[in-house]
PDB file of C-alpha atoms in Angstrom:
ATOM      1  CA  UNK A  24     -14.613  -5.321  22.453  1.00  0.00           C
ATOM      2  CA  UNK A  25     -16.788  -2.773  23.832  1.00  0.00           C
ATOM      3  CA  UNK A  26     -17.381   0.811  22.550  1.00  0.00           C
ATOM      4  CA  UNK A  27     -15.045   2.449  25.144  1.00  0.00           C
ATOM      5  CA  UNK A  28     -11.891   0.175  24.297  1.00  0.00           C
ATOM      6  CA  UNK A  29     -12.599   0.776  20.636  1.00  0.00           C
ATOM      7  CA  UNK A  30     -12.725   4.637  21.221  1.00  0.00           C
ATOM      8  CA  UNK A  31      -9.315   4.342  23.077  1.00  0.00           C
ATOM      9  CA  UNK A  32      -7.746   2.628  20.306  1.00  0.00           C
ATOM     10  CA  UNK A  33      -9.348   5.301  17.774  1.00  0.00           C
ATOM     11  CA  UNK A  34      -8.314   8.127  19.729  1.00  0.00           C
ATOM     12  CA  UNK A  35      -4.689   7.001  19.948  1.00  0.00           C
ATOM     13  CA  UNK A  36      -4.754   6.257  15.917  1.00  0.00           C
ATOM     14  CA  UNK A  37      -6.216   9.526  15.177  1.00  0.00           C
ATOM     15  CA  UNK A  38      -3.632  11.316  17.326  1.00  0.00           C
ATOM     16  CA  UNK A  39      -0.846   9.527  15.961  1.00  0.00           C
ATOM     17  CA  UNK A  40      -2.312  10.046  12.243  1.00  0.00           C
ATOM     18  CA  UNK A  41      -2.792  13.818  11.962  1.00  0.00           C
ATOM     19  CA  UNK A  42      -4.049  14.903  15.458  1.00  0.00           C
ATOM     20  CA  UNK A  43      -7.778  14.382  14.641  1.00  0.00           C
ATOM     21  CA  UNK A  44     -10.662  13.807  16.997  1.00  0.00           C
ATOM     22  CA  UNK A  45     -13.556  11.564  16.588  1.00  0.00           C
ATOM     23  CA  UNK A  46     -16.337  13.064  14.605  1.00  0.00           C
ATOM     24  CA  UNK A  47     -18.538   9.774  13.920  1.00  0.00           C
ATOM     25  CA  UNK A  48     -18.822   6.376  15.379  1.00  0.00           C
ATOM     26  CA  UNK A  49     -20.811   3.415  13.761  1.00  0.00           C
ATOM     27  CA  UNK A  50     -21.563   0.059  15.080  1.00  0.00           C
ATOM     28  CA  UNK A  51     -21.888  -3.114  12.963  1.00  0.00           C
ATOM     29  CA  UNK A  52     -21.819  -6.854  13.905  1.00  0.00           C
ATOM     30  CA  UNK A  53     -18.254  -7.302  13.239  1.00  0.00           C
ATOM     31  CA  UNK A  54     -16.588  -3.874  13.516  1.00  0.00           C
ATOM     32  CA  UNK A  55     -16.657  -0.307  14.929  1.00  0.00           C
ATOM     33  CA  UNK A  56     -16.090   2.512  12.187  1.00  0.00           C
ATOM     34  CA  UNK A  57     -14.663   5.820  13.240  1.00  0.00           C
ATOM     35  CA  UNK A  58     -14.340   9.054  11.354  1.00  0.00           C
ATOM     36  CA  UNK A  59     -12.142  12.108  12.259  1.00  0.00           C
ATOM     37  CA  UNK A  60     -12.210  15.710  12.321  1.00  0.00           C
ATOM     38  CA  UNK A  61      -9.607  18.455  13.132  1.00  0.00           C
ATOM     39  CA  UNK A  62     -10.223  21.820  14.750  1.00  0.00           C
ATOM     40  CA  UNK A  63     -14.084  21.025  14.688  1.00  0.00           C
ATOM     41  CA  UNK A  64     -13.987  20.533  10.737  1.00  0.00           C
ATOM     42  CA  UNK A  65     -14.504  17.077   9.055  1.00  0.00           C
ATOM     43  CA  UNK A  66     -11.485  16.697   6.742  1.00  0.00           C
ATOM     44  CA  UNK A  67     -12.993  15.235   3.488  1.00  0.00           C
ATOM     45  CA  UNK A  68     -10.748  13.112   1.717  1.00  0.00           C
ATOM     46  CA  UNK A  69      -9.220  11.735   5.065  1.00  0.00           C
ATOM     47  CA  UNK A  70     -10.105   7.962   5.862  1.00  0.00           C
ATOM     48  CA  UNK A  71     -12.013   6.529   8.398  1.00  0.00           C
ATOM     49  CA  UNK A  72     -11.014   3.457  10.258  1.00  0.00           C
ATOM     50  CA  UNK A  73     -12.705   0.295  11.174  1.00  0.00           C
ATOM     51  CA  UNK A  74     -11.672  -1.676  14.171  1.00  0.00           C
ATOM     52  CA  UNK A  75     -12.350  -5.334  14.237  1.00  0.00           C
ATOM     53  CA  UNK A  76     -14.389  -6.294  17.278  1.00  0.00           C
ATOM     54  CA  UNK A  77     -12.711  -9.564  17.867  1.00  0.00           C
ATOM     55  CA  UNK A  78      -9.041  -9.084  16.722  1.00  0.00           C
ATOM     56  CA  UNK A  79      -8.812  -5.129  17.443  1.00  0.00           C
ATOM     57  CA  UNK A  80      -7.266  -5.034  13.930  1.00  0.00           C
ATOM     58  CA  UNK A  81      -7.358  -1.416  12.488  1.00  0.00           C
ATOM     59  CA  UNK A  82      -8.141  -0.996   8.744  1.00  0.00           C
ATOM     60  CA  UNK A  83      -8.567   2.095   6.682  1.00  0.00           C
ATOM     61  CA  UNK A  84     -12.302   2.698   5.875  1.00  0.00           C
ATOM     62  CA  UNK A  85     -12.271   4.576   2.602  1.00  0.00           C
ATOM     63  CA  UNK A  86     -15.166   6.508   0.994  1.00  0.00           C
ATOM     64  CA  UNK A  87     -16.208   6.643  -1.715  1.00  0.00           C
ATOM     65  CA  UNK A  88     -16.654   2.841  -2.040  1.00  0.00           C
ATOM     66  CA  UNK A  89     -19.877   0.888  -2.998  1.00  0.00           C
ATOM     67  CA  UNK A  90     -19.010  -1.818  -0.321  1.00  0.00           C
ATOM     68  CA  UNK A  91     -18.257   0.652   2.450  1.00  0.00           C
ATOM     69  CA  UNK A  92     -21.428   2.576   1.741  1.00  0.00           C
ATOM     70  CA  UNK A  93     -23.393  -0.434   2.080  1.00  0.00           C
ATOM     71  CA  UNK A  94     -21.567  -1.400   5.364  1.00  0.00           C
ATOM     72  CA  UNK A  95     -22.738   2.174   6.712  1.00  0.00           C
ATOM     73  CA  UNK A  96     -26.244   1.812   5.447  1.00  0.00           C
ATOM     74  CA  UNK A  97     -26.762  -1.327   7.755  1.00  0.00           C
ATOM     75  CA  UNK A  98     -24.645   0.098  10.547  1.00  0.00           C
ATOM     76  CA  UNK A  99     -26.116   2.020  13.579  1.00  0.00           C
ATOM     77  CA  UNK A 100     -24.667   5.629  14.146  1.00  0.00           C
ATOM     78  CA  UNK A 101     -23.574   5.676  17.804  1.00  0.00           C
ATOM     79  CA  UNK A 102     -21.958   9.339  17.667  1.00  0.00           C
ATOM     80  CA  UNK A 103     -21.935  11.895  15.188  1.00  0.00           C
TER      81      UNK A 103
END
């Protein structure tokens, strides 16, 4: 799945879950990771999401988490 398809999925998800817009996008080998903001401000404590590149499955991407911080450390920041 390319970044444009993933963005469309994330935009729809964030609209349905609090009216957020995308603030950051990360690329990993297996998933896209998106974080949201509202009215230009990042909402701390809100969850990001990951979208599997093969299955398009959306999962919460929760911080703080040692596992998720490790994923972000090896990911490429695309936007943000």
